[in-house]
Short mmCIF file of C-alpha atoms in Angstrom, two decimals:
data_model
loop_
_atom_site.label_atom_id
_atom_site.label_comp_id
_atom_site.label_asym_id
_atom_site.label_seq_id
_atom_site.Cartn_x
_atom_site.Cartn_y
_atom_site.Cartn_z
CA UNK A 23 -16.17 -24.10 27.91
CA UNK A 24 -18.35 -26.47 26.14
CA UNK A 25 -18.57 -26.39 22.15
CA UNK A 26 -16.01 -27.89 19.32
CA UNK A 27 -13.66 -25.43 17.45
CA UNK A 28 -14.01 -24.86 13.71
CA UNK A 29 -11.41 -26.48 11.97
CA UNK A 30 -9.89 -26.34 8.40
CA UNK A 31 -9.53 -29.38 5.49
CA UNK A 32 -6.55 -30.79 4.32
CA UNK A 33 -8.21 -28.86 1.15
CA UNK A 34 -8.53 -25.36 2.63
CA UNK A 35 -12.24 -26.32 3.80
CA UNK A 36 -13.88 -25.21 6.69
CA UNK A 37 -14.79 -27.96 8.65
CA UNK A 38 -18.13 -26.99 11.11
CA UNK A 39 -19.32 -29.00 14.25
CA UNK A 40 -22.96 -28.70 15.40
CA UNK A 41 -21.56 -26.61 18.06
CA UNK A 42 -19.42 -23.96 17.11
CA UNK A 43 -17.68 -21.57 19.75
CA UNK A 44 -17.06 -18.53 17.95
CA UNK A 45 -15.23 -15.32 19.89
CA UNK A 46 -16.93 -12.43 19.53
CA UNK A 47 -15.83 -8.98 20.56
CA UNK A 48 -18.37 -6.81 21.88
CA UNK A 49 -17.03 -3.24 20.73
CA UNK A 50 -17.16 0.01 22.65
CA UNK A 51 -19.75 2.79 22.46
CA UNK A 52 -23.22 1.11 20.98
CA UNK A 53 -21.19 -2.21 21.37
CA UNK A 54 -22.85 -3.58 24.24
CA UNK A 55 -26.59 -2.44 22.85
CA UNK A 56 -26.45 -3.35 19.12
CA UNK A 57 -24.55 -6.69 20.04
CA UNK A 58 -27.16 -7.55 22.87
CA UNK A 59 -29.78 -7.52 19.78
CA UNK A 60 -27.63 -9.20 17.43
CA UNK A 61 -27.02 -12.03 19.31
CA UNK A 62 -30.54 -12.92 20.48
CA UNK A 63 -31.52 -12.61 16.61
CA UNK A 64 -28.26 -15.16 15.66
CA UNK A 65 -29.66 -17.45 18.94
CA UNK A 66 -33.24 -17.36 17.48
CA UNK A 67 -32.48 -18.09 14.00
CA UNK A 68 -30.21 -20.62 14.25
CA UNK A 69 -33.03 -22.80 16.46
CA UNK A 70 -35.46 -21.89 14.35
CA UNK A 71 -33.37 -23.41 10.96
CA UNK A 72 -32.52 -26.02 13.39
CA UNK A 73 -34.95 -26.99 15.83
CA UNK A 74 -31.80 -27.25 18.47
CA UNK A 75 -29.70 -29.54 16.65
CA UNK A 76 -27.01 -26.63 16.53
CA UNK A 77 -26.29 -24.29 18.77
CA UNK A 78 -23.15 -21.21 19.03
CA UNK A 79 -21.06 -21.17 21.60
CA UNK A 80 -20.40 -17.61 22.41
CA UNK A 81 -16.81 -16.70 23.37
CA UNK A 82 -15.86 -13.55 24.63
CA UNK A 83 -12.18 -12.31 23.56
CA UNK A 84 -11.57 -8.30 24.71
CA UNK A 85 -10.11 -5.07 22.86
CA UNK A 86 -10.60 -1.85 22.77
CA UNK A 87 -12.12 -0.24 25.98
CA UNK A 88 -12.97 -3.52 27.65
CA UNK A 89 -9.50 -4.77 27.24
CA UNK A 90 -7.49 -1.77 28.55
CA UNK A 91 -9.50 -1.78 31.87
CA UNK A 92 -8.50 -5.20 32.38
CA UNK A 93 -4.98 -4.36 31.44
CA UNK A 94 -4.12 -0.64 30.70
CA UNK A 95 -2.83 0.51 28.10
CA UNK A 96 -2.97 -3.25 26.12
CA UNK A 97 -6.06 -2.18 23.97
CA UNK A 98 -5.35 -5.61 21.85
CA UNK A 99 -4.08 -8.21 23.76
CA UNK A 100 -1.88 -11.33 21.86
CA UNK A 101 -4.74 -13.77 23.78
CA UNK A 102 -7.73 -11.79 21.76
CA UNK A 103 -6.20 -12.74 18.38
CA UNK A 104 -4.77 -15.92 19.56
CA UNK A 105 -8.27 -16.87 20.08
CA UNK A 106 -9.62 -15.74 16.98
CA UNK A 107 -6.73 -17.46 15.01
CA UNK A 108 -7.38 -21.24 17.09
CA UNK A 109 -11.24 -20.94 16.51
CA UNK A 110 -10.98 -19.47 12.59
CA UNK A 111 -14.29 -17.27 12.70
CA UNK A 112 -15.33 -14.53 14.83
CA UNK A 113 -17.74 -11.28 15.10
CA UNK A 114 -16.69 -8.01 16.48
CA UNK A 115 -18.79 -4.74 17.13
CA UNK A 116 -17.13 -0.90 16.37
CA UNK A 117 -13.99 -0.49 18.32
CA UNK A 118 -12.65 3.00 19.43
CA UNK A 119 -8.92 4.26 18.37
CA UNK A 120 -6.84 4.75 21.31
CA UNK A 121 -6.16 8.49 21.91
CA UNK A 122 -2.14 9.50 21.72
CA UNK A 123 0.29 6.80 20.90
CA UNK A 124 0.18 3.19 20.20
CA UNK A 125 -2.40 2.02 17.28
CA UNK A 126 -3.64 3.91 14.56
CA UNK A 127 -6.54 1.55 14.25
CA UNK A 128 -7.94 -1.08 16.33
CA UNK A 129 -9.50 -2.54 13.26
CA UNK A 130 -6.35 -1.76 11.57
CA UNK A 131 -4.47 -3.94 13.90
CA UNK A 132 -6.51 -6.75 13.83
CA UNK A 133 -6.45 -7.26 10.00
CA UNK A 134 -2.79 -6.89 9.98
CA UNK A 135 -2.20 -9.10 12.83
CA UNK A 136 -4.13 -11.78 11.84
CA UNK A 137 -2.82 -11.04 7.96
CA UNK A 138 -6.76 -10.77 6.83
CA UNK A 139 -6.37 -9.35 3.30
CA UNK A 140 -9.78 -9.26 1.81
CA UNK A 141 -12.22 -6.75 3.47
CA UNK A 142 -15.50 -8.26 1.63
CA UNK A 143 -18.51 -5.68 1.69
CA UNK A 144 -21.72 -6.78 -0.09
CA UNK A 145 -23.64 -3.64 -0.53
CA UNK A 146 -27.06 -4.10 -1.49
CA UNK A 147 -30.43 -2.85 -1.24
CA UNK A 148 -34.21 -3.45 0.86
CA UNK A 149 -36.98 -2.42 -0.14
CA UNK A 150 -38.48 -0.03 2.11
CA UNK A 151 -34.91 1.05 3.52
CA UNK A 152 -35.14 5.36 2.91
CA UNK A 153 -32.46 6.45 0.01
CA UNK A 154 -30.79 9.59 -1.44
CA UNK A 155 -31.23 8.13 -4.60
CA UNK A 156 -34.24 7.31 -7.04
CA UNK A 157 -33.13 3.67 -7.70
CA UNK A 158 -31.01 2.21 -5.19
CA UNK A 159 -32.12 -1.30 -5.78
CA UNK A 160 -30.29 -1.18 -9.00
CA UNK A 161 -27.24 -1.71 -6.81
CA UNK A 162 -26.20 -5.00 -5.94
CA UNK A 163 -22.49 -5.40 -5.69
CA UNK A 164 -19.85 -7.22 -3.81
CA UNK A 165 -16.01 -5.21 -2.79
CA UNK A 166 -13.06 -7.34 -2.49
CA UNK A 167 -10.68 -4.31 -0.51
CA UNK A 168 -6.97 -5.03 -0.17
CA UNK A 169 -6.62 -5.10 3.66
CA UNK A 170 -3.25 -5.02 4.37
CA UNK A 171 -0.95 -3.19 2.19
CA UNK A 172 -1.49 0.65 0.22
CA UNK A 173 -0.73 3.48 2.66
CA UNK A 174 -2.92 1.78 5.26
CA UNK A 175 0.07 -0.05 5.70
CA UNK A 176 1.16 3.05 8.36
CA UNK A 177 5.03 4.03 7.36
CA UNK A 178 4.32 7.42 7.82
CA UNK A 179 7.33 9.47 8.86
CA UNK A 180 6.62 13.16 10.29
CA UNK A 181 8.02 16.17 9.70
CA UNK A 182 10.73 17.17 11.46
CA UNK A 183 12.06 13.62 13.21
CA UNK A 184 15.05 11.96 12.35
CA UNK A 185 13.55 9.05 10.45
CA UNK A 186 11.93 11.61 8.33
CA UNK A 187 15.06 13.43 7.68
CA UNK A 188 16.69 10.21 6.84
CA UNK A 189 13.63 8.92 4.29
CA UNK A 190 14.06 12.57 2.90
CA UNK A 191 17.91 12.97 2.11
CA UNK A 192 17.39 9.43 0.67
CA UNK A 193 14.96 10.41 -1.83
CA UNK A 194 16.06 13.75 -2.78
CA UNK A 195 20.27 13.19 -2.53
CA UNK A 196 20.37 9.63 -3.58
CA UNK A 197 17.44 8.98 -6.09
CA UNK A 198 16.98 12.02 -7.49
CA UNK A 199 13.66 13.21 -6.08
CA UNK A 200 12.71 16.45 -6.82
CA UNK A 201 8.66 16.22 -6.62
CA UNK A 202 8.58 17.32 -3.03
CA UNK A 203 7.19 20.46 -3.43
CA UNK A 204 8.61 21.39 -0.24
CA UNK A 205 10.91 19.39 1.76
CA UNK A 206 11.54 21.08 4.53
CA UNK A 207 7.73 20.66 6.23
CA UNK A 208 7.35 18.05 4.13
CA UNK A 209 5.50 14.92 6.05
CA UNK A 210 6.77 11.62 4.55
CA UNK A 211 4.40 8.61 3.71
CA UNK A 212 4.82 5.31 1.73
CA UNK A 213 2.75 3.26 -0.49
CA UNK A 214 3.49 -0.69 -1.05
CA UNK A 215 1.51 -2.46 -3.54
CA UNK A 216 3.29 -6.31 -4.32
CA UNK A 217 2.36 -8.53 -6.87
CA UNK A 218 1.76 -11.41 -3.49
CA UNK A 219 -1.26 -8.80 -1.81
CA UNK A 220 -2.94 -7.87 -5.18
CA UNK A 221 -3.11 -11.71 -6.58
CA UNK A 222 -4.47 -13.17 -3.34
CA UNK A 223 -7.01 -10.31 -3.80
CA UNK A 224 -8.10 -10.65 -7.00
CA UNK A 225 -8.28 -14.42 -6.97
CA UNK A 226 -10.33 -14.29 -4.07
CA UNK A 227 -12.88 -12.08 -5.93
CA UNK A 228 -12.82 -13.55 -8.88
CA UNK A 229 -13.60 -17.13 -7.18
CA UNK A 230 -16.44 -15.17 -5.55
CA UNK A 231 -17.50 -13.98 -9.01
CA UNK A 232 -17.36 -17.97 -10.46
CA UNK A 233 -19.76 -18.86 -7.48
CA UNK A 234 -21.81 -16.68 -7.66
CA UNK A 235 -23.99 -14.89 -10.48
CA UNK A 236 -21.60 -12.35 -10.95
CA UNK A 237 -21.13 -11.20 -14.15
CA UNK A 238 -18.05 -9.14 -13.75
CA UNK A 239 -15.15 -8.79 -12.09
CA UNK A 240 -14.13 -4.88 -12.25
CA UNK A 241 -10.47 -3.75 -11.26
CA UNK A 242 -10.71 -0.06 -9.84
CA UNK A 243 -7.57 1.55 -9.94
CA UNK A 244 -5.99 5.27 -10.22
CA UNK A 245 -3.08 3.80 -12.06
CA UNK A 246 -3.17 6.41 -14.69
CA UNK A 247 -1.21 8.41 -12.12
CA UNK A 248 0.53 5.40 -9.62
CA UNK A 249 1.73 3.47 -12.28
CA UNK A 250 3.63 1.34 -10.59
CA UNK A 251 1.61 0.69 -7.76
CA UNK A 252 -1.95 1.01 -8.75
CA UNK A 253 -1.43 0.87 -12.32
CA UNK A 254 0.65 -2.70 -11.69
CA UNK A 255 -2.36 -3.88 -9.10
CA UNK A 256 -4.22 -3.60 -13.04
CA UNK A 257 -1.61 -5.32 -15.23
CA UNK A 258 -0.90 -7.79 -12.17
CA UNK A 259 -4.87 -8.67 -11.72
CA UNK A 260 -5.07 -9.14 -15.44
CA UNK A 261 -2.19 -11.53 -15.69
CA UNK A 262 -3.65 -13.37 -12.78
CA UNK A 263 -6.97 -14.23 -14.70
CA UNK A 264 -5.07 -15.10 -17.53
CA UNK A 265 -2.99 -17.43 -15.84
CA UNK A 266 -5.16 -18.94 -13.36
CA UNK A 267 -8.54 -18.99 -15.02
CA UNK A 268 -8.09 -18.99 -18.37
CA UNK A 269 -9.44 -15.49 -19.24
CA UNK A 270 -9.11 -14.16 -22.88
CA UNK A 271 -8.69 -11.10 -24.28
CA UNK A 272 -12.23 -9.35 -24.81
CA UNK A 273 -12.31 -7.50 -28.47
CA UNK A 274 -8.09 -7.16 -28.08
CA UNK A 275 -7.89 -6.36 -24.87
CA UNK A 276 -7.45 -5.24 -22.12
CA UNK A 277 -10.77 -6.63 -20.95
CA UNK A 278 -10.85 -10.16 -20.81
CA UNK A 279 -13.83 -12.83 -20.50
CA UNK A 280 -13.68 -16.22 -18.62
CA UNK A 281 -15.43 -19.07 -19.93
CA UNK A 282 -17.19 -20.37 -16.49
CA UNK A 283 -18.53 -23.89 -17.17
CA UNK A 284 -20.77 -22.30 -20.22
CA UNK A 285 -21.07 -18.64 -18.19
CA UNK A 286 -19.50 -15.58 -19.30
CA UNK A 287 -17.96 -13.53 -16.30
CA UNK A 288 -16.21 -10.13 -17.59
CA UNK A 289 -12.65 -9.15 -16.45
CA UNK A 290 -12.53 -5.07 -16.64
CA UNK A 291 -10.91 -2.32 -15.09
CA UNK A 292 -12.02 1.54 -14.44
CA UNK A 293 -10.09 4.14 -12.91
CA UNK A 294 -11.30 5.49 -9.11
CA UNK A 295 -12.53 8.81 -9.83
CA UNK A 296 -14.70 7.14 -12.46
CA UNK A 297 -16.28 4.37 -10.88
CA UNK A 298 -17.57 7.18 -8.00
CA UNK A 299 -19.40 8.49 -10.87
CA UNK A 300 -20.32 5.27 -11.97
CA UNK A 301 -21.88 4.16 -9.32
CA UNK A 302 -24.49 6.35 -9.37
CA UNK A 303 -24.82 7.20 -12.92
CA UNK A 304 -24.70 3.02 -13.85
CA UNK A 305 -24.52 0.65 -10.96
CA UNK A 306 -26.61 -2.09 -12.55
CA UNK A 307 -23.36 -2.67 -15.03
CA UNK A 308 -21.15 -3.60 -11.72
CA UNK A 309 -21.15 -6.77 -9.58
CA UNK A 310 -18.00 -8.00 -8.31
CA UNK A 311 -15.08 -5.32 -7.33
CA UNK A 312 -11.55 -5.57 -6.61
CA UNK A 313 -10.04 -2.57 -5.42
CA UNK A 314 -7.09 -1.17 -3.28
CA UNK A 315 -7.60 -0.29 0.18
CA UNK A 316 -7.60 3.24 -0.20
CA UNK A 317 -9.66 3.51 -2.51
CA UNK A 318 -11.84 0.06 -1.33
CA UNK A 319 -12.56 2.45 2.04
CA UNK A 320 -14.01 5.43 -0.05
CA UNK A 321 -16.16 3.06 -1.99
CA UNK A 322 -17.66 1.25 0.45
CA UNK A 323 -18.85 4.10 2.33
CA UNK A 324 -20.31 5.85 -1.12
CA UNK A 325 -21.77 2.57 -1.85
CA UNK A 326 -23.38 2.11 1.53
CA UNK A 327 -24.66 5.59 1.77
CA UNK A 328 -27.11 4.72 -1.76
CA UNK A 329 -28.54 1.71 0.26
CA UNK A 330 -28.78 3.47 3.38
CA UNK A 331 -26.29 4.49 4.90
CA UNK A 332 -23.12 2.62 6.89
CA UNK A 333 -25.56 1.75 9.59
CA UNK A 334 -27.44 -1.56 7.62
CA UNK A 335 -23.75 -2.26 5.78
CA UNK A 336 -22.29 -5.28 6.77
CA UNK A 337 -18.49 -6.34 6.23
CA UNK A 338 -16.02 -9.31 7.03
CA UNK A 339 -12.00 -9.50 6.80
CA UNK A 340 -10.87 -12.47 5.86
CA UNK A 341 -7.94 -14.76 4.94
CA UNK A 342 -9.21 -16.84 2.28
CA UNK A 343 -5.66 -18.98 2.85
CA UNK A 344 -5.84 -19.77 6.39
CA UNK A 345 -9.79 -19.80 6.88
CA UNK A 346 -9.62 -16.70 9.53
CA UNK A 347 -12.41 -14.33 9.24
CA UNK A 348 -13.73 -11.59 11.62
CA UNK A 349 -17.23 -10.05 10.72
CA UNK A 350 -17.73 -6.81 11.94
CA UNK A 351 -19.89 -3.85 12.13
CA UNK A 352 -18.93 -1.12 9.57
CA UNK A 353 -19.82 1.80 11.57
CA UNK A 354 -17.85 3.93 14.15
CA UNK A 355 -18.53 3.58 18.03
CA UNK A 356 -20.62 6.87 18.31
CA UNK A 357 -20.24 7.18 21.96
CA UNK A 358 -22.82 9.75 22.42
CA UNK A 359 -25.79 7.18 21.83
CA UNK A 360 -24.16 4.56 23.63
CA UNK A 361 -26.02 2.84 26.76
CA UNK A 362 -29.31 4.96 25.10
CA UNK A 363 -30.70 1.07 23.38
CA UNK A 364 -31.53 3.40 20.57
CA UNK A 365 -29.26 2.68 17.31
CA UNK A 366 -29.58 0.18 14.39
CA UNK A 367 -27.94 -3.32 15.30
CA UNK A 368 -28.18 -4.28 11.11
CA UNK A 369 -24.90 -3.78 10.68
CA UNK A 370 -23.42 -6.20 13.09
CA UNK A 371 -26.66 -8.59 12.26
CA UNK A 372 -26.05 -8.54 8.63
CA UNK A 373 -22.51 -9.05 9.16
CA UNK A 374 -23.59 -12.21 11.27
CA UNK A 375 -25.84 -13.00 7.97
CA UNK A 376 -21.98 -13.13 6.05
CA UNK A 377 -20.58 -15.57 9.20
CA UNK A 378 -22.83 -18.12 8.47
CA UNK A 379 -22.87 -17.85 5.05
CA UNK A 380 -19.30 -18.39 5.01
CA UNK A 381 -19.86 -21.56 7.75
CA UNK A 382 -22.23 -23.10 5.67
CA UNK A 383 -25.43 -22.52 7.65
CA UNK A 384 -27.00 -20.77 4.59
CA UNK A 385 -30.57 -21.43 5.87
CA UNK A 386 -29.72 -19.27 9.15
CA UNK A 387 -28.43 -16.33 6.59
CA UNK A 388 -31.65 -16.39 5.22
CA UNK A 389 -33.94 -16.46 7.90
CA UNK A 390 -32.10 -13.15 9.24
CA UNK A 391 -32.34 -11.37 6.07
CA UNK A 392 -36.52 -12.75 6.17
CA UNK A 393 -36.68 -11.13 8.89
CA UNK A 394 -35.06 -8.25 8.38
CA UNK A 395 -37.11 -7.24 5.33
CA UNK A 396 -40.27 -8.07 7.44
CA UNK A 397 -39.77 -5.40 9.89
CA UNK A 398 -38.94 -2.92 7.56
CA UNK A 399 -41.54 -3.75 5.30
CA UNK A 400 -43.38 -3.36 8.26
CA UNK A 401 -42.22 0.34 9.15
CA UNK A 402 -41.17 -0.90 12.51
CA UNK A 403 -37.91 0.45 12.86
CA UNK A 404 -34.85 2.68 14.58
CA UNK A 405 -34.80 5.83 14.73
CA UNK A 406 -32.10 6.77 11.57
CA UNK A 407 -35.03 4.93 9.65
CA UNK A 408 -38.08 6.14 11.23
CA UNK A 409 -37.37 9.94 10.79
CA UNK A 410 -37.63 9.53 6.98
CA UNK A 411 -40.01 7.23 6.46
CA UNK A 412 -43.67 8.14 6.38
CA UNK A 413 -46.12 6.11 9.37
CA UNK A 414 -43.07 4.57 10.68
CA UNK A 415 -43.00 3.21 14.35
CA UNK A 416 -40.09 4.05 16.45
CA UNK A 417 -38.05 1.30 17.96
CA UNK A 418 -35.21 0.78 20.23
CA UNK A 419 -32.48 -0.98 19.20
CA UNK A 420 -33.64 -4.32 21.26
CA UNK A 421 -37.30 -3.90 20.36
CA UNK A 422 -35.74 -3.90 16.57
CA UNK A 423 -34.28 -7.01 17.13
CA UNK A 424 -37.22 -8.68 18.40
CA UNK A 425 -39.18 -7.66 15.13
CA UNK A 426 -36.75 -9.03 13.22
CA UNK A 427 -37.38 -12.52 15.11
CA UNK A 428 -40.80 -12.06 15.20
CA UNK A 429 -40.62 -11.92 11.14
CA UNK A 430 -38.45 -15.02 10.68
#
């Protein structure tokens, strides 16, 4: 096909042609309709920040339900993240979990394979978008989620199999365990959390945090009760900003402050349960988080639903090592509306607003968002928008996207 492949620097740069080909996976359920309107409203904006000088070269790459029709029972084929490994960047819409054996998660799979260890979730709010909450625009933050390790790491061992057996007599006869309450219907899971996954993590949000206006870096942990899991992803992400960026201890510790060319950024931690609270009690005093993926999953959502819900959230997994990154939509495949043209595409398109943010092509980013805000400002929306918000017009999911080109 015609277009040049994104490469990566000698210095761990990405290196963008005029002419990108990005894969892109459409998704199953709403896949085919919000992805229809996402990629006429990526298509329009980049020629209008352009005037044609660059264009994307779309690449299809198959999973989920697409994939397993061409091939049963391969929902992920090696070729779909072969593809996405050779061209660096790529977009994918909601993918469905194979019923019965096989993968746990199709999303899952494809962070693992592809060893993508920062989910990155900006959650922030527009003006106009329908709330639970009286000030939602007081939240403006940016998750760094451990992707590949914490019990989302699947060694899960069920009750009454022979590797469970074997996990259990381990435990119990040979180190002592006596904490399983009771053993013999006792499921088995485990939870690895290295010092390798949690700096790669942290550094990556905490180089966020220097380039941006971040003002803090918070570590959110339950490490008051996994202490040497969650409690060491603390003590591990403090030592990291010590040693690599020259953080000091704030008033003794354990807080710590880096001096960023003249610009404070604060190094903190707060445990899980808190920060749930926090976020809606004092969201303003948050910016940049780095979290495990456990918890990262409940606080995205939480986050999201204050802004407006998973449908508008955008996310991205990437490998801030190799340069791979996959943008997705955040939200499920909800098969019930699919084919109907009817749900909001703004989580795919913002995630498309991260892509090209992270190619370069800031000025496309931006005319998205513009346009975005214009057709909410103007109450032309989707339906999950236009049921709670007063003189709204109802649109379908393509007619949305054409309002946010026409706003541009």
């Amino acid at each position: 096909m015609s277009g040049s492949k994104i490469t990566l620097t000698r210095r761990g740069r990405l290196n963008v042609p005029k002419d990108p080909i990005i894969p892109f996976i459409e998704g199953d359920g709403i896949g085919p309709d919000i992805w229809a309107s996402a990629v006429r409203v990526f298509d329009a904006a980049v020629e209008k920040a352009y005037g044609g000088d660059r264009k994307i070269h779309w690449k299809e790459v198959y999973a989920g339900e697409k994939a397993n029709a061409r091939k049963e029972g391969d929902w992920l084929p090696s070729e779909t993240t072969d593809t996405i490994a050779d061209h660096l960047v790529a977009i994918k819409g909601p993918l469905t979990t194979p019923v019965g054996g096989g993968f746990r998660s199709l999303n899952v799979a494809i962070r693992q394979r592809l060893d993508l260890f920062a989910c990155v979730r900006p959650v922030k709010w527009y003006r106009g978008v329908p709330s639970p909450v009286k000030k939602p625009g007081l939240v403006d933050m940016v998750i760094f989620r451990e992707n590949t390790e914490d019990i989302y790491a699947g060694i899960e061992y069920l009750h009454g199999t022979e590797e469970n057996e074997k996990v259990k007599s381990f435990l119990m006869n040979e180190m002592g365990a006596t904490q399983i309450r009771f053993p013999d219907t006792a499921s088995l899971g485990v939870k690895p959390v290295s010092v390798e996954g949690t700096e790669r993590l942290v550094r990556a949000a905490i180089n966020h945090a220097m380039s941006s206006k971040a003002k803090s870096v918070t570590l959110v942990h339950k490490g008051n009760i996994m202490k040497f899991t969650e409690g060491k992803f603390k003590e591990w992400g403090y030592a990291l900003a010590k040693r690599e960026f020259g953080a000091e201890d704030l008033d003794g510790g354990p807080w710590q402050v880096i001096d960023n060319k003249g610009r404070e950024i604060i190094v903190k931690d707060v445990i899980a349960d808190a920060f749930l609270q926090q976020i809606l009690l004092r969201p303003a005093e948050y910016d940049v988080i780095a979290t495990l993926n456990l918890n990262g999953d409940y606080i995205s959502d939480a986050l999201a639903a204050i802004v407006g819900g998973i449908g508008i959230a955008p996310g991205a997994n990437i490998n801030y090592e190799t340069g791979i990154a996959v943008f997705e939509a955040t939200h499920g495949t909800a098969p019930k509306y699919a084919g109907q043209d009817k749900v909001n595409p703004s989580s795919v398109i913002l995630s498309g607003v991260m892509m090209f943010d992270y190619m370069g092509w800031k000025q496309v980013g931006r005319l998205i968002e513009k346009g975005l805000k214009g057709a909410i400002k103007a109450k032309r929306v989707t339906y999950d928008f236009e049921r709670l918000m007063k003189g709204a017009a109802l649109l379908k999911c393509s007619e949305f996207g054409d309002e946010i080109i026409k706003h541009m």
